[in-house]
């Protein structure tokens, strides 16, 4: 019987330069998709996948993220007075269903460096969620991955096919298909140019990692972009332990880019009757 995955690590120390000037004072994880910040979607996915310990690797200027998962007593008493308690229920529901652990990443030296900060509170396989990647799916992607981990063991990364011209934006895997959805990964390369990419199967921001990853994170040197890359450590891990890729079911939006955020906003709005009517009316009248 494998140990249940209960911990999810959220690196939230990055600057979010693609959303400047907004991210000058608002953490990119707090940018909203309709009415919830990006971090809400990631934490909700982890809770729905059975995890109850959220480890947030934060940095300077990220206070709004920890405040979000705290009770806001002034706001709550005001809303109670106005009989609008339901407005606060959503974010409290997340904080009431998980323990939040905050660790500071003093220097943002890359994704791998951020994950390494979680080592003192982890001694079992754990999940990693990159909140830029919002994934709309019937079964939460982390749950799909936890199921692969339960059946196969090892580590699991979410993968999807991308256009070969796009490989330099992603970690890319060299892998053998096991059953069309699950792949055994032999090698990973961070942000390769198309001619150097081992395939068009790209890593998406969801991982279930063996805690052996910390050993490899300590071994690697700065890689693509001069950063300590998680992909490089997973590549070493894959030489010693099984690492699987799961072609997940669901639609992924890159909410770290303006176009991706816009696409996600429209797609999520179209699932709400009132917003859908507004969008249809606007398109009919103005475009
Ligand atoms: C990170 C990872 C990359 C992965 C991507 C998915 O890159 O380093 O391997 O493919 O997330 O979104 P970033 O987008 O942070 O540059």
Coordinates of C-alpha atoms and ligand atoms in Angstrom, one line a residue:
X1 CA 0.0 0.0 0.0
X2 CA 1.6 3.3 -1.1
X3 CA 1.5 6.3 1.2
X4 CA -1.3 8.8 0.3
X5 CA -0.1 12.1 -1.1
X6 CA -1.1 14.7 1.4
X7 CA 1.3 17.6 0.8
X8 CA 1.3 20.0 -2.1
X9 CA 4.1 22.6 -2.7
X10 CA 3.3 25.9 -4.4
X11 CA 6.2 28.0 -5.5
X12 CA 4.9 31.5 -5.2
X13 CA 8.1 33.5 -5.1
X14 CA 8.4 34.5 -8.8
X15 CA 8.1 38.0 -10.0
X16 CA 5.5 37.6 -12.8
X17 CA 7.2 40.0 -15.2
X18 CA 4.8 39.1 -18.0
X19 CA 2.1 40.9 -16.1
X20 CA 4.0 44.1 -15.3
X21 CA 3.0 46.7 -14.2
X22 CA 0.2 44.9 -12.3
X23 CA 2.6 42.6 -10.6
X24 CA 4.7 45.5 -9.3
X25 CA 2.4 45.5 -6.2
X26 CA 0.1 42.5 -6.8
X27 CA 1.6 39.0 -6.6
X28 CA 1.0 37.2 -9.9
X29 CA -0.7 34.3 -7.9
X30 CA -3.3 36.9 -6.8
X31 CA -4.3 37.9 -10.4
X32 CA -7.9 37.0 -10.8
X33 CA -9.6 34.6 -13.2
X34 CA -13.2 35.8 -13.1
X35 CA -13.5 36.3 -9.3
X36 CA -10.9 34.1 -7.7
X37 CA -7.1 34.5 -7.6
X38 CA -5.0 31.9 -9.5
X39 CA -3.7 30.5 -6.2
X40 CA -7.3 29.6 -5.3
X41 CA -7.7 27.3 -8.3
X42 CA -4.4 25.5 -7.5
X43 CA -5.2 25.0 -3.8
X44 CA -8.8 23.9 -4.6
X45 CA -7.5 21.3 -7.0
X46 CA -5.0 19.9 -4.4
X47 CA -7.8 19.7 -1.8
X48 CA -10.2 18.0 -4.2
X49 CA -7.4 15.6 -4.9
X50 CA -7.2 14.6 -1.3
X51 CA -4.3 16.8 -0.1
X52 CA -4.5 18.7 3.1
X53 CA -1.2 20.3 3.7
X54 CA -0.3 23.3 1.4
X55 CA 3.3 24.4 1.5
X56 CA 3.7 27.8 0.0
X57 CA 7.2 28.9 -0.9
X58 CA 6.9 32.7 -0.7
X59 CA 9.1 35.7 -1.0
X60 CA 9.1 39.5 -0.6
X61 CA 5.9 41.3 -1.5
X62 CA 3.8 38.1 -1.3
X63 CA 1.9 39.0 1.9
X64 CA -1.4 39.1 0.0
X65 CA -1.1 35.4 -0.7
X66 CA -0.9 34.4 3.0
X67 CA -3.6 37.0 3.8
X68 CA -5.9 35.3 1.3
X69 CA -5.9 32.0 3.3
X70 CA -6.4 33.8 6.6
X71 CA -9.6 34.8 8.2
X72 CA -10.4 38.5 7.6
X73 CA -12.2 39.4 10.8
X74 CA -13.1 43.0 9.8
X75 CA -14.5 41.8 6.4
X76 CA -16.4 38.9 8.0
X77 CA -18.1 41.0 10.6
X78 CA -19.1 43.6 8.0
X79 CA -20.5 40.8 5.7
X80 CA -22.3 39.2 8.7
X81 CA -23.9 42.6 9.5
X82 CA -25.0 42.9 5.8
X83 CA -26.2 39.2 5.8
X84 CA -23.8 38.4 3.0
X85 CA -21.8 35.6 4.7
X86 CA -21.8 33.5 1.6
X87 CA -19.4 36.0 -0.1
X88 CA -16.5 35.0 2.2
X89 CA -17.4 31.3 2.4
X90 CA -15.3 30.2 -0.7
X91 CA -11.9 31.3 0.5
X92 CA -12.6 30.2 4.1
X93 CA -13.7 26.8 2.8
X94 CA -10.1 26.3 1.5
X95 CA -8.4 27.5 4.6
X96 CA -10.7 25.4 6.8
X97 CA -9.9 22.3 4.9
X98 CA -6.1 22.5 4.9
X99 CA -3.1 23.5 6.9
X100 CA -1.0 26.2 5.3
X101 CA 2.8 26.2 5.8
X102 CA 4.8 29.2 4.6
X103 CA 8.5 29.0 3.8
X104 CA 10.5 32.0 2.6
X105 CA 12.6 31.7 -0.5
X106 CA 15.0 34.5 0.1
X107 CA 16.6 34.6 -3.4
X108 CA 14.4 33.7 -6.4
X109 CA 17.0 31.5 -8.1
X110 CA 14.6 29.3 -10.0
X111 CA 11.8 26.7 -9.7
X112 CA 14.2 24.0 -8.5
X113 CA 15.6 26.3 -5.8
X114 CA 12.1 27.1 -4.6
X115 CA 11.2 23.4 -4.3
X116 CA 14.4 22.7 -2.4
X117 CA 13.1 25.1 0.3
X118 CA 10.4 22.6 1.2
X119 CA 12.8 19.8 2.2
X120 CA 12.6 20.4 6.0
X121 CA 8.8 19.6 6.0
X122 CA 8.8 16.7 3.6
X123 CA 9.9 13.1 3.9
X124 CA 7.5 11.4 1.6
X125 CA 6.3 11.7 -2.1
X126 CA 4.6 15.1 -2.6
X127 CA 2.8 17.2 -5.2
X128 CA 4.0 20.4 -6.9
X129 CA 1.5 22.9 -8.4
X130 CA 2.5 25.8 -10.6
X131 CA -0.5 28.2 -10.3
X132 CA 0.2 29.8 -13.7
X133 CA -1.2 26.6 -15.2
X134 CA -4.9 26.5 -14.6
X135 CA -6.4 23.2 -15.8
X136 CA -10.1 22.8 -16.3
X137 CA -11.0 19.1 -16.0
X138 CA -13.8 16.9 -14.7
X139 CA -11.4 14.9 -12.5
X140 CA -8.7 17.2 -10.9
X141 CA -5.4 16.6 -12.7
X142 CA -3.6 16.1 -9.4
X143 CA -6.1 13.3 -8.6
X144 CA -5.5 11.8 -12.1
X145 CA -1.8 11.8 -11.3
X146 CA -2.2 10.5 -7.7
X147 CA -4.0 7.5 -9.2
X148 CA -1.1 6.8 -11.6
X149 CA 1.3 7.1 -8.6
X150 CA -0.9 4.6 -6.6
X151 CA -0.9 2.1 -9.4
X152 CA 2.7 2.5 -10.7
X153 CA 4.7 4.1 -7.8
X154 CA 7.6 6.4 -8.8
X155 CA 7.1 10.0 -9.7
X156 CA 4.6 11.5 -12.2
X157 CA 4.7 14.6 -14.3
X158 CA 1.7 16.0 -16.3
X159 CA 2.5 16.2 -20.0
X160 CA 0.7 17.5 -23.1
X161 CA 1.4 17.7 -26.8
X162 CA 2.6 21.1 -28.0
X163 CA 3.4 22.4 -31.4
X164 CA 7.1 21.7 -32.0
X165 CA 7.8 25.4 -32.5
X166 CA 6.8 26.0 -28.9
X167 CA 9.2 23.6 -27.1
X168 CA 11.5 26.4 -25.9
X169 CA 8.7 27.5 -23.5
X170 CA 8.6 24.2 -21.7
X171 CA 10.3 21.2 -20.1
X172 CA 10.2 18.5 -22.8
X173 CA 10.4 14.8 -22.3
X174 CA 11.9 11.8 -24.1
X175 CA 9.5 9.0 -23.3
X176 CA 8.0 5.6 -24.2
X177 CA 4.3 5.2 -24.3
X178 CA 2.9 2.5 -21.9
X179 CA -0.7 2.7 -22.8
X180 CA -1.3 5.9 -24.9
X181 CA -1.9 8.0 -21.7
X182 CA 1.0 7.0 -19.5
X183 CA 4.6 7.3 -20.6
X184 CA 7.8 6.1 -19.0
X185 CA 10.2 9.1 -19.1
X186 CA 13.9 8.5 -20.0
X187 CA 15.1 12.1 -20.2
X188 CA 13.9 15.6 -19.7
X189 CA 15.2 18.9 -21.2
X190 CA 14.3 22.3 -20.0
X191 CA 13.2 24.8 -22.7
X192 CA 15.0 23.2 -25.7
X193 CA 15.0 24.9 -29.1
X194 CA 12.7 22.8 -31.5
X195 CA 15.7 21.2 -33.2
X196 CA 17.1 20.0 -29.9
X197 CA 13.7 18.9 -28.4
X198 CA 13.5 15.1 -27.8
X199 CA 9.7 15.2 -28.6
X200 CA 6.7 17.5 -28.6
X201 CA 5.6 16.2 -25.2
X202 CA 5.8 19.2 -22.8
X203 CA 5.7 19.3 -19.0
X204 CA 2.7 21.1 -17.5
X205 CA 2.9 22.6 -14.0
X206 CA 1.8 19.5 -12.0
X207 CA 4.2 17.0 -10.5
X208 CA 4.1 14.2 -8.0
X209 CA 7.7 13.7 -6.9
X210 CA 9.6 11.2 -4.9
X211 CA 11.4 12.9 -2.0
X212 CA 14.6 11.6 -3.5
X213 CA 14.3 14.7 -5.7
X214 CA 16.0 16.8 -3.0
X215 CA 19.2 14.8 -3.4
X216 CA 19.3 15.7 -7.1
X217 CA 18.2 19.3 -6.6
X218 CA 21.4 19.7 -4.5
X219 CA 23.5 18.2 -7.2
X220 CA 22.4 20.4 -10.2
X221 CA 24.0 23.6 -11.3
X222 CA 22.1 26.6 -12.9
X223 CA 20.6 25.5 -16.2
X224 CA 18.3 27.2 -18.7
X225 CA 18.1 30.9 -18.1
X226 CA 20.8 30.7 -15.4
X227 CA 18.2 29.2 -13.0
X228 CA 18.2 26.1 -10.8
X229 CA 15.7 24.1 -12.9
X230 CA 13.4 21.5 -11.4
X231 CA 13.4 19.7 -14.8
X232 CA 17.2 19.1 -14.5
X233 CA 16.7 17.4 -11.1
X234 CA 13.8 15.3 -12.4
X235 CA 16.1 14.3 -15.3
X236 CA 18.7 12.9 -12.8
X237 CA 15.9 11.3 -10.8
X238 CA 14.7 9.5 -13.9
X239 CA 18.1 7.8 -14.4
X240 CA 17.7 6.1 -10.9
X241 CA 13.9 5.8 -10.3
X242 CA 10.8 5.5 -12.5
X243 CA 9.3 8.8 -13.6
X244 CA 6.1 8.6 -15.5
X245 CA 4.4 11.2 -17.7
X246 CA 0.6 11.4 -17.7
X247 CA -1.2 12.9 -20.7
X248 CA -4.0 14.2 -18.5
X249 CA -7.6 14.7 -19.4
X250 CA -8.5 18.4 -19.3
X251 CA -7.8 21.8 -20.9
X252 CA -4.8 23.7 -19.7
X253 CA -4.6 27.5 -19.8
X254 CA -1.3 29.3 -19.5
X255 CA -2.4 32.1 -17.1
X256 CA 1.1 33.3 -16.9
X257 CA 0.6 34.9 -20.3
X258 CA -1.9 37.6 -21.2
X259 CA -3.4 35.6 -24.1
X260 CA -3.8 32.5 -21.9
X261 CA -5.4 34.5 -19.1
X262 CA -7.8 36.0 -21.6
X263 CA -8.6 32.6 -23.1
X264 CA -9.2 31.1 -19.6
X265 CA -11.4 34.1 -18.6
X266 CA -13.6 33.7 -21.6
X267 CA -13.8 29.9 -21.3
X268 CA -14.7 30.1 -17.5
X269 CA -17.2 32.9 -18.2
X270 CA -18.9 30.8 -20.8
X271 CA -19.7 28.3 -18.0
X272 CA -21.7 30.9 -16.1
X273 CA -25.2 31.7 -17.5
X274 CA -25.1 35.4 -16.7
X275 CA -21.6 36.1 -17.9
X276 CA -22.2 34.0 -21.0
X277 CA -25.2 36.2 -21.9
X278 CA -23.0 39.3 -21.5
X279 CA -20.3 38.0 -23.7
X280 CA -22.7 36.9 -26.4
X281 CA -24.5 40.3 -26.3
X282 CA -21.1 42.2 -26.5
X283 CA -19.9 40.0 -29.4
X284 CA -23.2 40.6 -31.3
X285 CA -23.3 44.3 -30.8
X286 CA -19.6 45.3 -31.0
X287 CA -17.7 42.8 -33.1
Ligands
LIG1 C1 8.0 25.9 -15.8 C2 8.9 24.6 -15.9 C3 8.7 24.0 -17.3 C4 7.2 23.7 -17.5 C5 6.4 24.9 -17.4 C6 4.9 24.6 -17.4 O1 8.5 26.8 -16.7 O2 10.2 25.0 -15.7 O3 9.5 22.8 -17.3 O4 7.1 23.1 -18.8 O5 6.6 25.5 -16.1 O6 4.1 25.7 -17.3 P1 8.0 28.4 -16.6 O7 6.7 28.5 -17.3 O8 7.9 28.7 -15.1 O9 9.1 29.1 -17.2

